[in-house]
CSV table of C-alpha atoms in Angstrom, one decimal:
chain,number,residue,atom,x,y,z
A,144,MET,CA,-185.8,82.6,-132.3
A,145,ALA,CA,-189.4,81.6,-133.2
A,146,THR,CA,-191.1,83.4,-136.2
A,147,LEU,CA,-194.7,82.3,-135.5
A,148,GLY,CA,-197.0,85.3,-135.4
A,149,MET,CA,-194.3,87.7,-136.6
A,150,SER,CA,-194.8,90.3,-139.4
A,151,ALA,CA,-193.2,89.7,-142.7
A,152,ALA,CA,-190.6,92.4,-141.9
A,153,ASP,CA,-189.7,90.7,-138.6
A,154,ARG,CA,-189.5,87.3,-140.2
A,155,GLU,CA,-187.2,88.7,-142.8
A,156,ALA,CA,-185.0,90.3,-140.1
A,157,VAL,CA,-184.8,87.0,-138.2
A,158,GLU,CA,-183.8,85.1,-141.3
A,159,ALA,CA,-181.2,87.7,-142.1
A,160,PHE,CA,-179.8,87.4,-138.6
A,161,ARG,CA,-179.7,83.6,-138.8
A,162,ARG,CA,-177.9,83.8,-142.2
A,163,ASP,CA,-175.5,86.7,-141.3
A,164,VAL,CA,-174.8,86.0,-137.7
A,165,ILE,CA,-175.9,82.6,-136.3
A,166,GLU,CA,-174.7,80.4,-139.2
A,167,PRO,CA,-171.2,82.0,-139.5
A,168,SER,CA,-170.9,81.9,-135.7
A,169,MET,CA,-170.9,78.1,-135.9
A,170,THR,CA,-167.3,78.1,-136.9
A,171,SER,CA,-166.3,81.8,-136.6
A,172,LEU,CA,-166.3,84.4,-133.8
A,173,VAL,CA,-168.8,87.1,-134.7
A,174,ILE,CA,-168.3,90.6,-133.3
A,175,LEU,CA,-171.9,91.9,-133.1
A,176,ASP,CA,-172.1,95.7,-132.9
A,177,PHE,CA,-175.4,97.3,-131.9
A,178,TRP,CA,-175.5,100.9,-133.1
A,179,ALA,CA,-177.6,103.7,-134.6
A,180,GLU,CA,-177.1,106.6,-137.0
A,181,TRP,CA,-177.7,109.2,-134.2
A,182,CYS,CA,-175.1,107.6,-131.9
A,183,GLY,CA,-171.8,109.6,-131.8
A,184,PRO,CA,-169.9,107.1,-129.7
A,185,CYS,CA,-171.1,104.3,-132.1
A,186,LYS,CA,-169.6,106.2,-135.1
A,187,ALA,CA,-166.3,106.7,-133.2
A,188,LEU,CA,-166.1,103.0,-132.4
A,189,THR,CA,-166.9,101.8,-135.9
A,190,PRO,CA,-163.4,102.3,-137.4
A,191,VAL,CA,-161.8,100.6,-134.4
A,192,LEU,CA,-164.0,97.5,-134.8
A,193,GLU,CA,-163.5,97.4,-138.6
A,194,LYS,CA,-159.7,97.6,-138.3
A,195,VAL,CA,-159.4,95.0,-135.6
A,196,ALA,CA,-161.9,92.6,-137.3
A,197,ALA,CA,-159.9,92.9,-140.6
A,198,ALA,CA,-156.7,92.2,-138.7
A,199,TYR,CA,-158.2,89.1,-137.1
A,200,ALA,CA,-160.1,87.9,-140.2
A,201,ASP,CA,-157.6,85.0,-140.9
A,202,ARG,CA,-158.2,83.8,-137.3
A,203,GLY,CA,-161.9,83.4,-137.9
A,204,VAL,CA,-163.2,86.8,-136.7
A,205,ILE,CA,-166.0,88.6,-138.6
A,206,LEU,CA,-167.9,91.8,-137.8
A,207,ARG,CA,-171.7,92.2,-138.1
A,208,LYS,CA,-173.6,95.4,-137.3
A,209,ILE,CA,-177.2,95.7,-136.0
A,210,ASN,CA,-178.9,99.0,-136.4
A,211,VAL,CA,-181.2,99.1,-133.4
A,212,ASP,CA,-183.6,101.5,-135.1
A,213,GLU,CA,-184.1,99.3,-138.1
A,214,GLN,CA,-183.8,95.9,-136.4
A,215,LYS,CA,-185.7,96.5,-133.2
A,216,LEU,CA,-186.8,92.9,-132.8
A,217,ILE,CA,-183.1,91.7,-132.8
A,218,ALA,CA,-182.1,94.4,-130.4
A,219,SER,CA,-185.0,93.5,-128.0
A,220,GLN,CA,-184.0,89.8,-128.1
A,221,PHE,CA,-180.5,90.9,-126.8
A,222,ARG,CA,-182.1,93.3,-124.3
A,223,ILE,CA,-180.1,96.2,-125.6
A,224,GLN,CA,-180.4,99.1,-123.1
A,225,SER,CA,-177.8,101.5,-124.5
A,226,ILE,CA,-175.4,101.8,-127.4
A,227,PRO,CA,-172.9,101.1,-128.5
A,228,THR,CA,-173.2,97.5,-127.2
A,229,VAL,CA,-170.7,95.0,-128.6
A,230,TYR,CA,-170.9,91.2,-128.1
A,231,ALA,CA,-168.7,88.3,-129.2
A,232,VAL,CA,-170.9,85.5,-130.5
A,233,PHE,CA,-169.9,81.9,-131.0
A,234,GLN,CA,-172.1,79.0,-132.0
A,235,GLY,CA,-175.2,81.2,-131.7
A,236,GLN,CA,-174.5,82.4,-128.1
A,237,PRO,CA,-172.9,85.6,-126.7
A,238,VAL,CA,-169.6,84.5,-125.1
A,239,ALA,CA,-168.2,87.9,-124.1
A,240,ASP,CA,-169.3,91.6,-123.7
A,241,LEU,CA,-166.7,93.7,-125.7
A,242,THR,CA,-168.5,97.0,-125.0
A,243,GLN,CA,-165.8,98.4,-122.7
A,244,ALA,CA,-163.1,97.8,-125.3
A,245,ARG,CA,-162.8,101.2,-127.0
A,246,SER,CA,-159.2,101.0,-128.4
A,247,GLU,CA,-157.6,98.7,-130.8
A,248,SER,CA,-155.2,97.3,-128.1
A,249,GLN,CA,-158.1,96.7,-125.7
A,250,LEU,CA,-160.2,94.9,-128.3
A,251,ALA,CA,-157.3,92.8,-129.6
A,252,GLY,CA,-156.4,91.8,-126.0
A,253,MET,CA,-160.0,90.6,-125.4
A,254,LEU,CA,-160.1,88.7,-128.7
A,255,ASP,CA,-156.8,87.0,-128.0
A,256,GLN,CA,-158.1,85.8,-124.7
A,257,ILE,CA,-161.4,84.5,-126.3
A,258,LEU,CA,-159.7,82.8,-129.2
A,259,ARG,CA,-157.4,80.9,-126.8
A,260,GLN,CA,-160.5,79.3,-125.2
A,261,LEU,CA,-162.7,78.6,-128.2
A,262,PRO,CA,-162.3,76.2,-131.2
A,263,VAL,CA,-162.6,79.0,-133.7
A,264,GLN,CA,-161.4,77.9,-137.2
A,265,GLY,CA,-160.2,80.8,-139.4
A,266,ALA,CA,-158.9,80.7,-142.9
A,267,ALA,CA,-155.3,80.6,-141.6
A,268,GLY,CA,-156.1,77.6,-139.5
A,269,LYS,CA,-157.7,75.8,-142.4
A,270,LEU,CA,-154.7,76.6,-144.6
A,271,HIS,CA,-152.3,75.4,-141.9
A,272,GLU,CA,-154.2,72.0,-141.7
A,273,ASP,CA,-153.9,71.7,-145.5
A,274,ILE,CA,-150.2,72.3,-145.7
A,275,ALA,CA,-149.2,70.6,-142.4
A,276,PRO,CA,-148.0,67.4,-144.3
A,277,LEU,CA,-145.8,69.6,-146.5
A,278,ILE,CA,-144.4,71.4,-143.4
A,279,ALA,CA,-143.6,68.0,-141.9
A,280,THR,CA,-141.8,67.0,-145.1
A,281,GLY,CA,-139.8,70.2,-145.0
A,282,GLU,CA,-138.7,69.6,-141.4
A,283,GLU,CA,-137.7,66.0,-142.3
A,284,VAL,CA,-135.6,67.2,-145.2
A,285,LEU,CA,-134.0,69.9,-143.2
A,286,GLU,CA,-133.2,67.4,-140.4
A,287,ALA,CA,-131.6,65.1,-142.9
A,288,GLY,CA,-129.3,67.9,-144.1
A,289,ASP,CA,-130.7,68.5,-147.5
A,290,VAL,CA,-130.6,72.3,-147.1
A,291,GLU,CA,-131.3,73.3,-150.7
A,292,ARG,CA,-134.4,71.1,-150.9
A,293,ALA,CA,-135.6,72.4,-147.6
A,294,LEU,CA,-135.1,75.9,-148.8
A,295,SER,CA,-137.2,75.1,-151.9
A,296,ILE,CA,-140.0,73.5,-149.9
A,297,PHE,CA,-140.3,76.2,-147.2
A,298,GLY,CA,-139.9,78.9,-149.9
A,299,GLN,CA,-142.9,77.6,-151.8
A,300,LEU,CA,-144.9,77.2,-148.6
A,301,HIS,CA,-144.0,80.8,-147.6
A,302,ASP,CA,-145.4,82.0,-150.9
A,303,MET,CA,-148.6,80.1,-150.1
A,304,ALA,CA,-148.9,81.0,-146.4
A,305,PRO,CA,-146.5,83.9,-145.5
A,306,ASP,CA,-148.1,84.3,-142.1
A,307,ASP,CA,-147.9,80.7,-140.9
A,308,VAL,CA,-145.4,80.7,-138.1
A,309,ASP,CA,-144.3,77.1,-138.6
A,310,VAL,CA,-143.5,77.9,-142.3
A,311,VAL,CA,-141.6,81.0,-141.3
A,312,SER,CA,-139.7,79.1,-138.7
A,313,GLY,CA,-138.7,76.4,-141.1
A,314,LEU,CA,-137.7,78.9,-143.8
A,315,VAL,CA,-135.6,80.9,-141.3
A,316,ARG,CA,-133.8,77.8,-140.0
A,317,ALA,CA,-133.2,76.5,-143.6
A,318,ASN,CA,-131.6,79.9,-144.4
A,319,VAL,CA,-129.5,79.7,-141.3
A,320,LYS,CA,-128.2,76.3,-142.3
A,321,ALA,CA,-127.5,77.6,-145.8
A,322,GLY,CA,-125.5,80.4,-144.3
A,323,ASN,CA,-128.0,83.1,-145.4
A,324,LEU,CA,-128.1,84.9,-142.1
A,325,ASP,CA,-129.1,88.3,-143.4
A,326,GLU,CA,-132.0,86.7,-145.3
A,327,ALA,CA,-133.1,84.8,-142.1
A,328,GLU,CA,-133.0,88.0,-140.1
A,329,ALA,CA,-135.0,89.9,-142.6
A,330,ILE,CA,-137.7,87.3,-142.6
A,331,LEU,CA,-137.9,87.4,-138.8
A,332,ASN,CA,-138.0,91.2,-138.8
A,333,GLU,CA,-141.2,91.1,-141.0
A,334,LEU,CA,-143.2,89.3,-138.3
A,335,SER,CA,-145.8,91.1,-136.3
A,336,PRO,CA,-145.1,91.4,-132.6
A,337,GLU,CA,-147.8,88.8,-131.8
A,338,LYS,CA,-146.3,86.2,-134.1
A,339,ALA,CA,-142.7,87.0,-133.1
A,340,LYS,CA,-143.6,85.8,-129.5
A,341,GLN,CA,-144.6,82.3,-130.6
A,342,ALA,CA,-142.5,79.4,-129.5
A,343,THR,CA,-141.7,78.1,-133.0
A,344,ILE,CA,-140.4,81.6,-133.9
A,345,GLY,CA,-138.3,81.5,-130.7
A,346,ARG,CA,-136.7,78.3,-132.1
A,347,ALA,CA,-135.8,80.1,-135.3
A,348,ARG,CA,-134.4,83.1,-133.5
A,349,ALA,CA,-132.2,80.7,-131.4
A,350,ALA,CA,-130.9,79.1,-134.5
A,351,LEU,CA,-129.9,82.5,-135.9
A,352,ALA,CA,-128.4,83.6,-132.7
A,353,LEU,CA,-126.3,80.4,-132.5
A,354,ALA,CA,-125.1,80.8,-136.1
A,355,LYS,CA,-124.0,84.3,-135.3
A,356,GLU,CA,-122.2,83.2,-132.1
A,357,ALA,CA,-120.6,80.0,-133.4
A,358,ALA,CA,-118.6,80.8,-136.5
A,359,PRO,CA,-117.4,77.8,-138.6
A,360,VAL,CA,-113.9,76.6,-137.9
A,361,ASP,CA,-111.9,75.4,-140.9
A,362,ASP,CA,-109.9,72.8,-138.9
A,363,LEU,CA,-111.1,71.6,-135.5
A,364,GLY,CA,-108.0,69.5,-135.1
A,365,PRO,CA,-106.0,72.0,-133.1
A,366,LEU,CA,-108.9,72.8,-130.8
A,367,ARG,CA,-109.5,69.1,-130.2
A,368,ALA,CA,-105.8,68.7,-129.4
A,369,LYS,CA,-105.8,71.7,-127.1
A,370,VAL,CA,-108.7,70.4,-125.1
A,371,ALA,CA,-107.2,66.9,-125.0
A,372,ALA,CA,-104.0,68.3,-123.6
A,373,ASN,CA,-105.7,70.4,-121.0
A,374,PRO,CA,-109.3,69.4,-120.2
A,375,ASP,CA,-109.6,72.4,-117.9
A,376,ASP,CA,-109.1,74.9,-120.7
A,377,LEU,CA,-112.8,75.8,-120.8
A,378,GLU,CA,-112.3,78.7,-123.2
A,379,ALA,CA,-110.8,76.3,-125.8
A,380,ARG,CA,-113.6,73.8,-125.0
A,381,PHE,CA,-116.2,76.5,-125.5
A,382,GLU,CA,-114.7,77.5,-128.8
A,383,LEU,CA,-114.6,73.8,-129.8
A,384,ALA,CA,-118.3,73.5,-129.0
A,385,GLY,CA,-119.1,76.4,-131.2
A,386,GLY,CA,-117.1,75.0,-134.1
A,387,LEU,CA,-118.8,71.6,-133.7
A,388,MET,CA,-122.2,73.4,-133.6
A,389,ALA,CA,-121.4,75.3,-136.8
A,390,SER,CA,-120.4,72.0,-138.5
A,391,GLY,CA,-123.7,70.4,-137.5
A,392,ASP,CA,-122.3,68.1,-134.8
A,393,ARG,CA,-124.8,68.8,-132.1
A,394,ASP,CA,-123.8,65.7,-130.1
A,395,GLY,CA,-120.2,66.9,-129.9
A,396,ALA,CA,-121.3,70.5,-129.1
A,397,ALA,CA,-123.6,69.3,-126.3
A,398,ASP,CA,-120.9,67.0,-124.9
A,399,ASN,CA,-118.4,69.8,-124.5
A,400,LEU,CA,-120.9,72.3,-123.2
A,401,LEU,CA,-122.1,69.8,-120.6
A,402,GLU,CA,-118.5,69.1,-119.7
A,403,ILE,CA,-117.9,72.8,-119.1
A,404,ILE,CA,-120.9,73.0,-116.8
A,405,ALA,CA,-119.7,69.9,-114.9
A,406,ARG,CA,-116.3,71.5,-114.4
A,407,ASP,CA,-117.4,75.0,-113.6
A,408,ARG,CA,-121.2,75.8,-113.9
A,409,ASP,CA,-120.6,79.5,-113.4
A,410,TRP,CA,-117.8,79.8,-116.0
A,411,ASN,CA,-117.9,83.0,-118.0
A,412,GLY,CA,-121.2,84.1,-116.6
A,413,ASP,CA,-123.0,80.8,-117.2
A,414,ALA,CA,-122.1,81.0,-120.9
A,415,ALA,CA,-122.1,77.3,-121.5
A,416,ARG,CA,-125.5,76.6,-120.1
A,417,GLN,CA,-127.0,79.6,-122.0
A,418,ARG,CA,-125.5,78.3,-125.2
A,419,LEU,CA,-126.8,74.8,-124.5
A,420,PHE,CA,-130.3,76.2,-123.9
A,421,LYS,CA,-130.2,77.8,-127.3
A,422,LEU,CA,-129.1,74.6,-128.9
A,423,LEU,CA,-132.0,72.7,-127.3
A,424,GLU,CA,-134.4,75.4,-128.3
A,425,VAL,CA,-133.3,75.0,-131.9
A,426,ALA,CA,-134.0,71.3,-131.7
A,427,GLY,CA,-137.5,71.9,-130.4
A,428,HIS,CA,-139.0,71.3,-127.0
A,429,GLU,CA,-140.6,68.0,-128.0
A,430,ASP,CA,-137.4,66.6,-129.7
A,431,GLY,CA,-136.2,63.4,-128.1
A,432,TRP,CA,-132.5,64.4,-128.4
A,433,ALA,CA,-133.2,67.6,-126.6
A,434,ARG,CA,-135.0,65.8,-123.8
A,435,ASP,CA,-132.0,63.5,-123.4
A,436,GLN,CA,-129.7,66.5,-123.1
A,437,ARG,CA,-131.9,68.1,-120.5
A,438,ARG,CA,-131.8,65.0,-118.5
A,439,ARG,CA,-128.0,65.0,-118.7
A,440,LEU,CA,-128.0,68.7,-117.6
A,441,SER,CA,-130.3,67.9,-114.7
A,442,ALA,CA,-128.0,65.1,-113.6
A,443,ILE,CA,-125.0,67.5,-113.6
A,444,TRP,CA,-126.8,70.5,-112.1
A,445,PHE,CA,-128.4,68.7,-109.2
A,446,THR,CA,-125.4,66.5,-108.2
């Protein structure tokens, strides 16, 4: 926006716009609200914009307001014909018209769609980048079976970043392995509906569900003997798989679940396959072991 030939007041308005809107929009998504004191609908919309902007602040969303009576030059540059008019601005350019979003849910839905398409970096994203190596360490420690150390790592990370879904997932799964099922469930129940839908949280929920389904068995010997004596005793094999799962033997659990599927894929309402899916979800979709088990399941299923 050229300032040559402008009045001092207009130049000041342009500089303020650059400072307050254009520069922040280089990395953040700016909700730009055009309004006026005499505009009733504008005043009704203000608390909605403020509440949603505050909720999305950690995702890089900020709210800026332009009074069209006081900043006529800025309003004219955006060709404002009526108010309220609300735009989403990124890297100096309007990327969406948010004017029709008059409720919190409507505005949040539009922001979610925009944020999925743009490289907006919020405070939460920056913090996640900073702690990503520590999250990886926690995962390695948990995978190695050092549950107490994993609990310590994820507990400290949770104090730093309580809304980071990877941290929450790690802390839940560490609590599950430690047998703290109530604590794990309480952590999950504190999540917002949006975060609860994310895949890494699904992984944690699957771990908790499996722990509740598959209670530890003090002595697996009798179950092993029972299955060895009658390989078609699928109930005993299913119980054995649960015991193996509870003891941390995912290979043995997967072997028995796959054997059930091979012998009777519809047994007990597809219980074996459903439990196997939970086991694979706990491992993670990118896990090499989980990929191997999926290949084994495909070989059985499509034979």
